[in-house]
Amino acid sequence: NILKIFKIPVILHSHGGKFQKFYEDLPSILKKYANYSLNKADYIIVLTNSWKEYYSRFIKETNKIEVIGNFVKLPTTEFNKNYTSEEVKILFLGRLGKVKGTYDLIDACEVLIQKKANFLLFLAGDGEIEKCKKIIKEKNLERYIKVLGWISGDEKIKYLKEADILTLPSYYESFGVALIEGMSYRVPIVASTGGQIYEVVRDKVDGILVPPGDYLALAEALNILIKDKSLRKKFGENGYERVKNCFSEEIIIEKYKNIYKKI
C-alpha cells in the first residue's frame, strides 16, 4: 500500500501452496484487509489455472490475474535416453516426509517386491532422512531403497539422466518443480493428483496419476511402467515436449517480460 501511494507498480507472485489455508484461517477483519491489499496489486501471478480460479473469488479485476508456471532449463547437451533398463531406477526428488508421500512410496515398494518387480528406488531430498532410513531398515528394504539425502548440481543431473521413472506422490503440491525437472530429461512420471499436479502432468500422456495416500494404486502405476519399456519411452518423450513448449526458461521468462512491459 505504501508503494501505491508513491505510484510504484506492484506485481504479486503467489507461489506458496499453503496460502489457501492461511487465508481461510484468517479472522474476518484480516480477510477484508487481505482482500483490500490483493486488489491493490497491478498484477497477481499464479502458477496454474486452478489458482487463478481461487483468486478470482476475491479479486475484482480478474484480468490482472496471470497464469505463469515455474520453469526449468532444458538439458544443454543432447544425450540418448535409455528406456531398456532391466533394473528400473525410480527417482524421488523432494522433502522426505508424509506430505510428499514418502512413506506411501516405501509401502508401495513392499508391494512391488511381492509382484517381483525389478527396481531400485532413490530417495533424494532433505527432511526426515533418519526416520526414512529407520523404516527402510525395519522393513528390510535396504536392497531396494537408497536414501541419498539432498542432491544438487551435477549430482542431480546424473540421477535425472539415469532415472527410468520419477515419482512424486505428494498429498499437496501447488506446482511441483521436480516434475518438470524429470520431464525435461525425458523421464516418465508417476505422481499423485494432490493439489495442482494434474495441471502439470497429463495423466496417461506424460505419466500416470494416482490418488494421494493410496499406496496400492501407486505400486500398480509404478509396476505398469517398470514392466512396459515402450510406455516409459512414450510418456518420457511426451513430457519433454510439454516442458519445452510450456515450461522452458525461454517461454516463461518471455511471459514475465510481457507483464513488466505492460506496466
Backbone as JSON, one array per atom type, in Angstrom:
{
  "sequence": "NILKIFKIPVILHSHGGKFQKFYEDLPSILKKYANYSLNKADYIIVLTNSWKEYYSRFIKETNKIEVIGNFVKLPTTEFNKNYTSEEVKILFLGRLGKVKGTYDLIDACEVLIQKKANFLLFLAGDGEIEKCKKIIKEKNLERYIKVLGWISGDEKIKYLKEADILTLPSYYESFGVALIEGMSYRVPIVASTGGQIYEVVRDKVDGILVPPGDYLALAEALNILIKDKSLRKKFGENGYERVKNCFSEEIIIEKYKNIYKKI",
  "N": [[0.82, -1.21, 0.0], [2.01, 1.2, 0.69], [3.76, 1.48, -1.44], [1.96, 1.96, -3.49], [1.03, 4.48, -2.84], [3.16, 6.03, -3.62], [2.94, 5.66, -6.28], [4.16, 3.42, -7.41], [4.33, 0.59, -9.4], [2.92, -2.62, -8.58], [3.62, -6.01, -8.5], [2.38, -9.05, -7.63], [3.49, -12.17, -6.63], [2.25, -15.36, -6.36], [3.27, -18.15, -5.04], [3.24, -19.95, -3.02], [2.05, -22.95, -1.7], [0.48, -23.09, 0.55], [-1.13, -20.92, 0.89], [-3.93, -20.82, 0.62], [-5.01, -22.19, 2.88], [-3.93, -20.54, 4.87], [-5.23, -18.1, 4.28], [-7.94, -18.77, 4.6], [-8.04, -19.34, 7.29], [-7.85, -16.9, 8.49], [-9.09, -14.29, 10.65], [-12.23, -12.55, 10.12], [-11.92, -9.75, 9.87], [-9.23, -9.46, 9.17], [-9.24, -10.86, 6.8], [-10.67, -9.11, 5.2], [-8.84, -7.01, 5.06], [-6.75, -8.35, 3.76], [-8.0, -8.88, 1.3], [-8.36, -6.26, 0.41], [-5.67, -5.42, 0.13], [-4.68, -7.26, -1.75], [-6.24, -6.6, -3.98], [-5.17, -4.17, -4.59], [-2.86, -4.65, -5.99], [-1.13, -4.48, -9.14], [-0.75, -6.6, -10.87], [-1.36, -10.06, -10.37], [0.44, -12.91, -10.13], [0.05, -16.27, -10.74], [0.51, -19.87, -10.4], [-1.0, -21.85, -11.72], [-4.05, -22.65, -13.55], [-6.14, -23.35, -11.83], [-5.4, -22.07, -9.5], [-5.78, -19.48, -10.39], [-8.56, -19.45, -10.63], [-9.19, -19.71, -7.93], [-8.19, -17.28, -6.77], [-9.78, -15.55, -8.13], [-12.11, -15.39, -6.71], [-11.97, -13.35, -4.87], [-10.67, -11.25, -6.08], [-11.4, -8.39, -7.79], [-10.9, -7.35, -10.42], [-10.41, -9.59, -12.57], [-8.89, -9.87, -14.83], [-6.35, -9.09, -14.26], [-5.09, -11.17, -13.11], [-2.62, -13.38, -13.78], [-1.55, -16.39, -15.31], [1.36, -18.01, -14.87], [3.6, -20.5, -15.09], [6.11, -22.42, -13.23], [9.58, -22.8, -14.23], [12.15, -24.69, -15.99], [15.58, -25.13, -16.92], [16.27, -26.49, -20.03], [18.08, -29.52, -20.81], [21.44, -28.87, -21.71], [23.06, -30.26, -23.38], [22.74, -32.85, -25.81], [21.57, -36.14, -25.08], [21.39, -39.69, -25.16], [18.56, -41.13, -24.16], [18.05, -43.91, -22.16], [15.75, -46.39, -22.44], [15.6, -49.04, -21.89], [16.29, -50.36, -19.6], [16.73, -53.1, -17.39], [16.79, -53.41, -14.6], [14.91, -51.2, -13.11], [15.31, -47.81, -12.48], [14.01, -45.77, -10.05], [13.29, -42.47, -9.23], [12.96, -40.22, -6.57], [12.4, -36.88, -5.88], [12.5, -34.47, -3.5], [11.23, -33.09, -0.38], [11.71, -35.3, 2.2], [9.15, -37.05, 3.8], [5.81, -37.22, 5.27], [4.01, -35.45, 3.91], [4.94, -35.29, 1.29], [4.47, -37.82, 0.52], [6.32, -39.83, 1.01], [6.38, -42.04, 2.78], [4.24, -43.54, 1.9], [5.3, -44.28, -0.5], [7.4, -45.95, 0.29], [5.87, -48.03, 1.39], [4.62, -48.83, -0.96], [6.76, -49.94, -2.29], [7.13, -52.36, -0.96], [4.94, -53.75, -1.92], [5.62, -53.87, -4.62], [7.82, -55.57, -4.53], [6.56, -57.93, -3.79], [5.25, -58.34, -6.16], [7.32, -59.1, -7.69], [8.79, -57.21, -9.07], [11.49, -55.62, -10.78], [13.47, -53.33, -9.54], [14.97, -50.22, -8.37], [14.9, -47.85, -5.92], [15.58, -44.43, -5.45], [15.8, -42.11, -2.93], [15.87, -38.79, -2.85], [16.59, -35.87, -1.2], [15.99, -33.41, 1.43], [14.8, -33.23, 4.84], [12.95, -35.71, 6.65], [15.14, -37.65, 6.97], [16.57, -39.53, 8.61], [14.46, -40.86, 9.85], [13.24, -42.09, 7.67], [15.31, -43.82, 6.87], [15.37, -45.49, 9.08], [12.84, -46.76, 8.98], [13.07, -48.08, 6.53], [15.14, -49.85, 7.11], [13.94, -51.38, 9.17], [11.93, -52.6, 7.72], [13.4, -54.17, 6.13], [14.32, -53.29, 3.58], [16.58, -52.32, 2.42], [18.05, -53.22, 0.28], [16.52, -52.43, -1.87], [15.89, -49.73, -1.66], [17.52, -46.66, -1.66], [18.74, -44.07, 0.29], [19.56, -40.92, -0.5], [19.82, -38.34, 0.5], [20.11, -34.74, 0.37], [20.54, -33.61, -2.94], [22.2, -31.85, -5.59], [23.04, -29.69, -8.42], [25.56, -31.07, -10.54], [25.4, -33.65, -9.56], [22.65, -34.08, -9.19], [21.8, -33.86, -11.84], [23.05, -36.1, -12.92], [21.58, -38.21, -11.7], [19.03, -37.65, -12.72], [19.45, -38.09, -15.44], [19.93, -40.82, -15.43], [17.61, -41.88, -14.4], [14.7, -43.94, -14.71], [12.07, -43.67, -14.06], [10.33, -40.96, -12.58], [9.03, -40.15, -9.46], [6.47, -38.6, -7.53], [4.54, -38.68, -5.09], [2.86, -36.76, -3.69], [0.79, -35.32, -1.08], [-0.05, -32.8, -1.38], [0.63, -30.31, -3.76], [1.53, -27.17, -5.02], [2.51, -26.81, -7.5], [4.99, -28.28, -8.3], [8.01, -28.52, -8.99], [9.94, -30.51, -9.27], [8.73, -32.33, -10.92], [8.7, -31.19, -13.54], [11.41, -31.0, -13.83], [12.17, -33.68, -14.03], [10.71, -34.38, -16.37], [11.98, -32.77, -18.24], [14.25, -34.19, -18.7], [13.34, -36.28, -20.1], [12.04, -38.21, -18.56], [9.57, -40.47, -17.57], [6.59, -39.96, -15.58], [5.32, -40.83, -12.35], [2.88, -39.87, -10.29], [0.89, -38.2, -7.74], [-2.54, -37.03, -7.57], [-2.56, -34.89, -5.97], [-3.2, -31.58, -4.95], [-2.23, -29.27, -7.41], [-0.99, -30.89, -9.29], [-2.08, -32.29, -11.45], [-2.37, -30.36, -13.36], [0.07, -30.0, -14.35], [1.31, -32.47, -15.02], [0.09, -34.59, -17.44], [-2.31, -37.02, -17.17], [-1.84, -40.34, -18.24], [-0.54, -39.44, -20.45], [1.88, -37.95, -20.06], [2.61, -39.41, -17.96], [1.53, -41.38, -15.12], [-1.15, -40.76, -12.97], [-2.2, -40.98, -9.57], [-4.47, -41.42, -6.76], [-3.7, -39.39, -3.88], [-2.06, -40.83, -1.07], [-2.83, -43.43, -1.55], [-1.28, -46.19, -1.52], [-1.37, -48.65, -2.76], [-2.44, -48.18, -5.32], [-0.41, -46.54, -6.19], [1.74, -48.34, -6.24], [0.8, -50.05, -8.25], [0.76, -48.35, -10.5], [3.48, -47.7, -10.74], [4.44, -50.27, -11.23], [3.32, -50.84, -13.7], [4.8, -49.15, -15.42], [7.36, -50.06, -14.87], [7.3, -52.57, -16.03], [6.72, -52.01, -18.7], [8.52, -50.98, -21.25], [8.19, -49.56, -23.64], [6.07, -47.87, -23.05], [7.21, -46.29, -21.09], [9.03, -44.91, -22.67], [7.3, -43.54, -24.44], [5.77, -41.86, -22.67], [7.9, -40.44, -21.57], [8.99, -39.03, -23.77], [6.76, -37.5, -24.5], [6.48, -35.92, -22.2], [8.85, -34.42, -22.26], [8.42, -32.81, -24.54], [6.25, -31.35, -23.65], [7.36, -29.82, -21.53], [9.26, -28.37, -22.97], [7.61, -26.83, -24.61], [5.93, -25.49, -22.84], [7.02, -24.99, -20.24], [9.65, -24.16, -20.37], [12.7, -22.29, -19.84], [12.99, -20.1, -21.62], [10.4, -19.61, -22.63], [8.84, -19.06, -20.32], [10.18, -16.87, -19.16], [9.82, -14.97, -21.15], [7.09, -14.52, -20.89], [7.05, -13.27, -18.39], [8.49, -10.95, -19.02], [6.68, -9.69, -20.73], [4.64, -8.97, -18.95], [5.95, -7.09, -17.3], [6.54, -5.17, -19.2], [4.01, -4.21, -19.81], [3.32, -2.68, -17.6]],
  "CA": [[0.0, 0.0, 0.0], [2.94, 2.35, 0.68], [4.25, 1.6, -2.82], [0.89, 2.55, -4.32], [0.99, 5.91, -2.53], [4.2, 6.65, -4.45], [2.63, 5.27, -7.67], [5.08, 2.38, -7.87], [3.54, -0.6, -9.74], [3.11, -3.79, -7.71], [3.32, -7.34, -9.04], [2.36, -10.02, -6.53], [3.7, -13.56, -7.07], [1.71, -16.34, -5.42], [3.88, -19.45, -5.32], [3.13, -20.81, -1.84], [0.91, -23.85, -1.73], [-0.29, -23.04, 1.8], [-1.85, -19.65, 1.02], [-5.37, -21.03, 0.75], [-5.31, -22.47, 4.3], [-3.59, -19.32, 5.61], [-6.27, -17.11, 4.06], [-9.22, -19.23, 5.16], [-7.94, -19.33, 8.75], [-7.79, -15.52, 8.98], [-10.33, -13.67, 11.16], [-12.92, -11.84, 9.05], [-11.39, -8.4, 9.67], [-7.96, -9.59, 8.45], [-9.59, -11.26, 5.44], [-11.03, -7.88, 4.49], [-7.6, -6.28, 4.8], [-6.03, -9.11, 2.73], [-8.7, -8.62, 0.04], [-8.05, -4.87, 0.03], [-4.27, -5.38, -0.29], [-4.54, -8.02, -3.0], [-6.88, -5.85, -5.06], [-4.33, -3.02, -4.91], [-1.77, -5.06, -6.88], [-1.37, -4.28, -10.58], [-0.88, -7.95, -11.41], [-1.13, -11.19, -9.48], [0.92, -14.03, -10.94], [-0.19, -17.57, -10.1], [1.19, -20.95, -11.11], [-1.89, -22.72, -12.5], [-5.4, -22.14, -13.81], [-7.0, -23.54, -10.66], [-5.07, -20.98, -8.59], [-6.45, -18.29, -10.91], [-9.97, -19.57, -10.22], [-9.28, -19.46, -6.49], [-8.01, -15.84, -6.51], [-10.9, -14.81, -8.75], [-13.2, -15.26, -5.75], [-11.9, -12.08, -4.13], [-10.04, -10.2, -6.89], [-12.47, -7.82, -8.62], [-10.46, -7.29, -11.82], [-9.78, -10.89, -12.78], [-7.96, -9.81, -15.96], [-4.99, -8.82, -13.8], [-4.52, -12.42, -12.61], [-1.92, -14.03, -14.89], [-1.03, -17.73, -15.02], [2.72, -18.26, -15.37], [4.13, -21.63, -14.32], [7.55, -22.47, -12.97], [10.33, -23.23, -15.42], [13.46, -25.33, -15.84], [16.46, -25.08, -18.08], [16.37, -27.77, -20.73], [19.47, -30.0, -20.88], [22.22, -28.1, -22.69], [23.67, -31.19, -24.34], [21.9, -33.99, -26.16], [22.01, -37.44, -24.59], [20.48, -40.76, -25.56], [17.84, -41.67, -23.0], [17.93, -45.37, -22.21], [14.46, -46.88, -21.94], [15.65, -50.5, -21.95], [16.84, -50.89, -18.34], [16.06, -54.24, -16.78], [16.57, -52.94, -13.23], [14.36, -49.86, -13.34], [15.69, -46.84, -11.45], [12.94, -44.84, -9.71], [13.86, -41.33, -8.51], [12.1, -39.3, -5.82], [13.07, -35.61, -5.57], [11.62, -33.65, -2.66], [11.46, -33.16, 1.07], [11.26, -36.59, 2.7], [8.16, -36.94, 4.87], [4.43, -37.62, 4.97], [3.35, -34.56, 2.96], [5.39, -35.64, -0.06], [4.1, -39.2, 0.23], [7.49, -40.71, 1.07], [6.08, -43.29, 3.49], [3.39, -44.31, 0.98], [6.21, -44.82, -1.51], [8.08, -47.09, 0.91], [4.87, -49.11, 1.44], [4.42, -49.29, -2.34], [7.91, -50.78, -2.65], [6.86, -53.71, -0.44], [4.0, -54.37, -2.87], [6.37, -54.15, -5.85], [8.64, -56.76, -4.28], [5.64, -59.06, -3.88], [4.94, -58.52, -7.59], [8.59, -59.5, -8.3], [9.28, -56.13, -9.94], [12.93, -55.4, -10.73], [13.58, -51.88, -9.42], [15.8, -49.63, -7.33], [14.36, -46.53, -5.63], [16.48, -43.46, -4.84], [15.12, -41.02, -2.24], [16.78, -37.65, -2.83], [15.99, -34.68, -0.61], [16.2, -33.21, 2.86], [13.6, -33.62, 5.59], [13.0, -36.77, 7.66], [16.07, -38.63, 6.41], [16.86, -40.61, 9.56], [13.23, -41.63, 10.06], [13.09, -42.94, 6.48], [16.33, -44.88, 6.95], [14.96, -46.42, 10.14], [11.72, -47.56, 8.47], [13.6, -48.94, 5.47], [15.89, -50.93, 7.77], [12.98, -52.24, 9.87], [11.18, -53.37, 6.73], [14.39, -54.95, 5.37], [14.21, -52.84, 2.19], [17.81, -51.61, 2.06], [18.47, -53.68, -1.05], [15.67, -51.83, -2.9], [15.73, -48.28, -1.48], [18.74, -45.95, -1.26], [18.48, -42.7, 0.73], [20.69, -40.11, -0.96], [19.88, -37.02, 1.11], [19.97, -33.62, -0.57], [21.46, -33.59, -4.09], [22.04, -30.67, -6.44], [24.08, -29.51, -9.43], [25.92, -32.17, -11.42], [24.93, -34.91, -8.98], [21.23, -34.22, -9.52], [21.71, -34.11, -13.29], [23.44, -37.51, -13.12], [20.46, -39.08, -11.34], [17.94, -37.4, -13.67], [19.8, -38.76, -16.7], [19.87, -42.27, -15.26], [16.3, -42.32, -13.91], [13.72, -44.51, -15.64], [10.79, -43.13, -13.62], [10.37, -40.02, -11.47], [7.77, -40.24, -8.72], [6.18, -37.57, -6.53], [3.18, -39.0, -4.62], [2.55, -35.77, -2.66], [-0.59, -35.06, -0.68], [-0.38, -31.49, -1.9], [1.65, -29.55, -4.48], [0.99, -26.03, -5.77], [3.01, -26.98, -8.87], [5.86, -29.47, -8.34], [9.13, -28.29, -9.9], [10.63, -31.78, -9.52], [8.05, -33.0, -12.04], [9.19, -30.69, -14.83], [12.82, -31.36, -13.91], [12.21, -35.03, -14.59], [10.2, -34.38, -17.74], [12.97, -32.14, -19.12], [15.22, -35.23, -19.04], [12.58, -37.36, -20.77], [11.71, -39.25, -17.57], [8.12, -40.58, -17.34], [6.2, -39.59, -14.22], [4.23, -41.42, -11.56], [2.64, -38.88, -9.23], [-0.47, -38.18, -7.2], [-3.4, -35.94, -8.02], [-2.58, -33.92, -4.87], [-3.02, -30.18, -5.32], [-2.32, -28.89, -8.83], [-0.12, -31.74, -10.1], [-2.78, -32.68, -12.68], [-2.24, -29.29, -14.36], [1.45, -30.05, -14.84], [1.48, -33.78, -15.64], [-1.16, -35.09, -18.04], [-2.49, -38.44, -16.88], [-1.8, -41.25, -19.4], [0.15, -38.77, -21.56], [3.26, -37.75, -19.59], [2.84, -40.34, -16.86], [0.32, -41.94, -14.51], [-1.53, -40.1, -11.72], [-2.97, -41.83, -8.66], [-4.94, -40.64, -5.61], [-2.72, -39.28, -2.8], [-2.28, -41.71, 0.07], [-3.21, -44.78, -1.99], [-0.01, -46.83, -1.85], [-1.63, -49.78, -3.68], [-2.55, -47.59, -6.66], [0.94, -46.07, -6.51], [2.52, -49.53, -6.61], [0.3, -50.54, -9.53], [1.22, -47.42, -11.53], [4.92, -47.92, -10.89], [4.65, -51.59, -11.82], [2.98, -50.75, -15.13], [5.93, -48.55, -16.14], [8.52, -50.95, -14.72], [7.15, -53.7, -16.96], [6.46, -51.59, -20.08], [9.58, -50.08, -21.71], [7.68, -48.69, -24.7], [5.24, -46.86, -22.4], [8.16, -45.36, -20.47], [9.56, -44.06, -23.75], [6.21, -42.68, -24.92], [5.5, -40.82, -21.66], [9.1, -39.62, -21.43], [9.08, -38.11, -24.92], [5.64, -36.55, -24.38], [6.79, -34.99, -21.11], [9.89, -33.49, -22.73], [7.79, -31.84, -25.45], [5.4, -30.47, -22.83], [8.22, -28.86, -20.85], [9.86, -27.5, -23.99], [6.6, -25.92, -25.15], [5.14, -24.8, -21.81], [7.72, -24.68, -19.0], [11.08, -23.91, -20.57], [13.17, -20.99, -19.35], [12.75, -19.05, -22.62], [8.96, -19.33, -22.74], [8.34, -18.45, -19.08], [10.79, -15.54, -18.99], [9.15, -14.07, -22.11], [5.8, -14.15, -20.28], [7.34, -12.27, -17.35], [8.88, -9.71, -19.71], [5.46, -9.05, -21.24], [3.94, -8.36, -17.81], [6.68, -5.88, -16.88], [6.39, -4.17, -20.26], [2.66, -3.65, -19.73], [3.17, -1.69, -16.51]],
  "C": [[0.87, 1.27, 0.0], [3.46, 2.58, -0.73], [3.22, 2.27, -3.71], [0.77, 4.05, -4.07], [1.99, 6.66, -3.41], [4.09, 6.26, -5.92], [3.67, 4.32, -8.26], [4.26, 1.12, -8.17], [3.91, -1.8, -8.86], [2.69, -5.06, -8.45], [3.44, -8.33, -7.88], [2.5, -11.43, -7.11], [3.16, -14.5, -6.0], [2.26, -17.72, -5.78], [3.72, -20.43, -4.16], [1.87, -21.66, -1.86], [0.0, -23.75, -0.51], [-1.11, -21.76, 1.94], [-3.33, -19.85, 1.28], [-5.76, -21.29, 2.21], [-5.04, -21.24, 5.16], [-4.72, -18.3, 5.51], [-7.58, -17.52, 4.74], [-9.23, -19.27, 6.68], [-7.92, -17.92, 9.34], [-9.13, -15.1, 9.6], [-10.93, -12.78, 10.06], [-12.34, -10.45, 8.79], [-10.06, -8.43, 8.91], [-8.18, -10.07, 7.02], [-9.93, -10.04, 4.6], [-9.79, -7.08, 4.13], [-6.79, -6.99, 3.71], [-6.66, -8.87, 1.36], [-8.36, -7.24, -0.5], [-6.63, -4.79, -0.54], [-4.07, -6.09, -1.62], [-5.12, -7.26, -4.19], [-6.09, -4.61, -5.45], [-3.21, -3.36, -5.89], [-2.14, -4.82, -8.33], [-1.54, -5.61, -11.3], [-0.66, -8.95, -10.29], [-0.76, -12.38, -10.35], [0.75, -15.32, -10.14], [0.35, -18.68, -10.99], [0.3, -21.77, -12.04], [-3.26, -22.08, -12.67], [-6.31, -22.28, -12.59], [-6.68, -22.5, -9.59], [-5.71, -19.68, -9.08], [-7.93, -18.3, -10.52], [-10.14, -19.25, -8.74], [-9.18, -17.96, -6.2], [-9.15, -15.01, -7.11], [-12.08, -14.63, -7.81], [-13.17, -13.91, -5.04], [-11.09, -10.99, -4.84], [-11.08, -9.68, -7.88], [-12.11, -7.81, -10.09], [-9.69, -8.57, -12.15], [-8.8, -10.89, -13.96], [-6.53, -9.49, -15.52], [-4.37, -10.04, -13.08], [-3.92, -13.17, -13.8], [-1.39, -15.39, -14.44], [0.34, -17.88, -15.69], [3.33, -19.36, -14.5], [5.6, -21.47, -13.98], [8.27, -22.92, -14.24], [11.6, -23.97, -15.02], [14.28, -25.05, -17.09], [16.49, -26.46, -18.73], [17.82, -28.22, -20.75], [20.23, -29.31, -22.01], [22.89, -28.99, -23.72], [22.73, -32.36, -24.58], [22.46, -35.27, -25.52], [20.96, -38.46, -24.98], [19.85, -41.37, -24.31], [17.66, -43.17, -23.18], [16.6, -45.81, -21.6], [14.42, -48.41, -21.85], [16.18, -51.14, -20.66], [16.03, -52.08, -17.84], [15.78, -53.95, -15.31], [16.17, -51.47, -13.33], [14.7, -48.94, -12.16], [14.55, -45.82, -11.27], [13.54, -43.72, -8.85], [12.76, -40.51, -7.85], [12.92, -38.06, -5.5], [12.13, -34.76, -4.74], [11.95, -33.81, -1.2], [10.86, -34.46, 1.6], [10.3, -36.4, 3.87], [6.78, -37.3, 4.39], [3.81, -36.79, 3.86], [3.7, -34.89, 1.52], [5.1, -37.09, -0.42], [5.24, -40.2, 0.3], [7.17, -42.06, 1.72], [5.12, -44.17, 2.67], [4.27, -44.98, -0.07], [6.98, -46.03, -0.97], [7.14, -48.28, 1.0], [4.63, -49.69, 0.04], [5.56, -50.21, -2.78], [7.73, -52.2, -2.14], [5.93, -54.46, -1.38], [4.73, -54.75, -4.16], [7.25, -55.39, -5.7], [7.78, -58.02, -4.35], [5.28, -59.39, -5.33], [6.17, -58.94, -8.39], [9.08, -58.48, -9.33], [10.78, -55.92, -9.71], [13.19, -53.89, -10.71], [14.57, -51.49, -8.34], [15.32, -48.19, -7.14], [15.42, -45.66, -4.95], [15.65, -42.33, -4.23], [16.1, -39.86, -2.09], [16.06, -36.42, -2.28], [16.34, -34.54, 0.85], [14.94, -33.66, 3.6], [13.88, -34.76, 6.57], [13.87, -37.94, 7.19], [16.28, -39.81, 7.35], [15.63, -41.48, 9.82], [13.0, -42.58, 8.89], [14.08, -44.11, 6.51], [15.92, -45.94, 7.96], [13.84, -47.34, 9.66], [12.2, -48.55, 7.42], [14.36, -50.12, 6.06], [14.96, -51.9, 8.46], [12.21, -53.13, 8.92], [12.09, -54.23, 5.85], [14.34, -54.61, 3.87], [15.48, -52.15, 1.69], [18.36, -52.03, 0.7], [17.74, -52.92, -2.16], [15.58, -50.31, -2.82], [17.02, -47.67, -0.96], [18.37, -44.5, -0.9], [19.71, -41.85, 0.43], [20.88, -38.84, -0.13], [19.75, -35.96, 0.02], [20.99, -33.74, -1.7], [21.18, -32.35, -4.93], [23.13, -30.66, -7.5], [24.3, -30.74, -10.29], [25.43, -33.52, -10.89], [23.46, -35.14, -9.3], [21.04, -34.52, -11.0], [22.04, -35.56, -13.6], [22.26, -38.43, -12.83], [19.26, -38.88, -12.26], [18.2, -38.11, -15.0], [19.62, -40.28, -16.6], [18.5, -42.79, -14.85], [15.43, -42.88, -15.03], [12.32, -44.01, -15.33], [11.08, -42.08, -12.55], [9.02, -40.06, -10.78], [7.67, -39.14, -7.67], [4.74, -37.77, -6.04], [2.69, -38.07, -3.5], [1.06, -35.72, -2.32], [-1.03, -33.69, -1.17], [0.83, -30.87, -2.58], [0.96, -28.38, -5.17], [1.43, -26.07, -7.22], [3.84, -28.26, -8.97], [7.0, -29.33, -9.34], [9.86, -29.58, -10.23], [10.02, -32.51, -10.72], [8.6, -32.52, -13.38], [10.7, -30.88, -14.96], [12.97, -32.74, -14.52], [11.79, -35.07, -16.04], [11.21, -33.76, -18.71], [14.07, -33.13, -19.51], [14.55, -36.48, -19.58], [12.28, -38.54, -19.82], [10.19, -39.3, -17.4], [7.8, -40.41, -15.86], [5.17, -40.53, -13.63], [4.04, -40.49, -10.37], [1.2, -39.0, -8.74], [-1.27, -37.06, -7.86], [-3.48, -34.85, -6.95], [-2.33, -32.5, -5.33], [-3.19, -29.96, -6.81], [-1.45, -29.74, -9.74], [-0.76, -32.08, -11.44], [-2.72, -31.6, -13.76], [-0.82, -29.24, -14.95], [1.69, -31.35, -15.62], [0.13, -34.26, -16.17], [-1.25, -36.6, -17.84], [-2.59, -39.25, -18.18], [-1.19, -40.59, -20.63], [1.63, -38.58, -21.21], [3.62, -38.74, -18.48], [1.51, -40.87, -16.34], [0.09, -41.23, -13.18], [-2.42, -41.01, -10.89], [-3.46, -40.97, -7.49], [-3.86, -40.54, -4.52], [-3.07, -40.19, -1.64], [-2.63, -43.14, -0.28], [-1.95, -45.52, -2.45], [-0.19, -48.03, -2.79], [-1.73, -49.29, -5.12], [-1.18, -47.09, -7.12], [1.81, -47.24, -6.97], [2.1, -50.05, -7.98], [0.79, -49.67, -10.68], [2.71, -47.6, -11.8], [5.19, -49.24, -11.6], [4.34, -51.6, -13.32], [4.17, -50.22, -15.92], [7.2, -49.38, -16.0], [8.49, -52.04, -15.78], [7.1, -53.26, -18.44], [7.48, -50.53, -20.53], [9.05, -49.08, -22.75], [6.81, -47.57, -24.12], [6.12, -45.82, -21.69], [8.7, -44.38, -21.52], [8.51, -43.07, -24.24], [5.94, -41.54, -23.95], [6.69, -39.88, -21.51], [9.23, -38.6, -22.55], [7.96, -37.07, -24.86], [5.94, -35.48, -23.33], [7.84, -33.97, -21.52], [9.28, -32.41, -23.62], [6.92, -30.86, -24.68], [6.25, -29.42, -22.13], [8.81, -27.87, -21.84], [8.88, -26.45, -24.47], [5.89, -25.07, -24.1], [5.95, -24.29, -20.62], [9.22, -24.48, -19.17], [11.43, -22.5, -20.11], [12.78, -19.86, -20.33], [11.28, -18.64, -22.66], [8.44, -18.6, -21.51], [8.91, -17.05, -18.89], [10.15, -14.53, -19.95], [7.8, -13.62, -21.56], [6.0, -13.1, -19.19], [7.7, -10.92, -17.98], [7.64, -8.96, -20.19], [4.68, -8.34, -20.13], [4.63, -7.05, -17.41], [6.58, -4.78, -17.93], [5.03, -3.47, -20.17], [2.54, -2.56, -18.68], [4.31, -0.67, -16.5]]
}
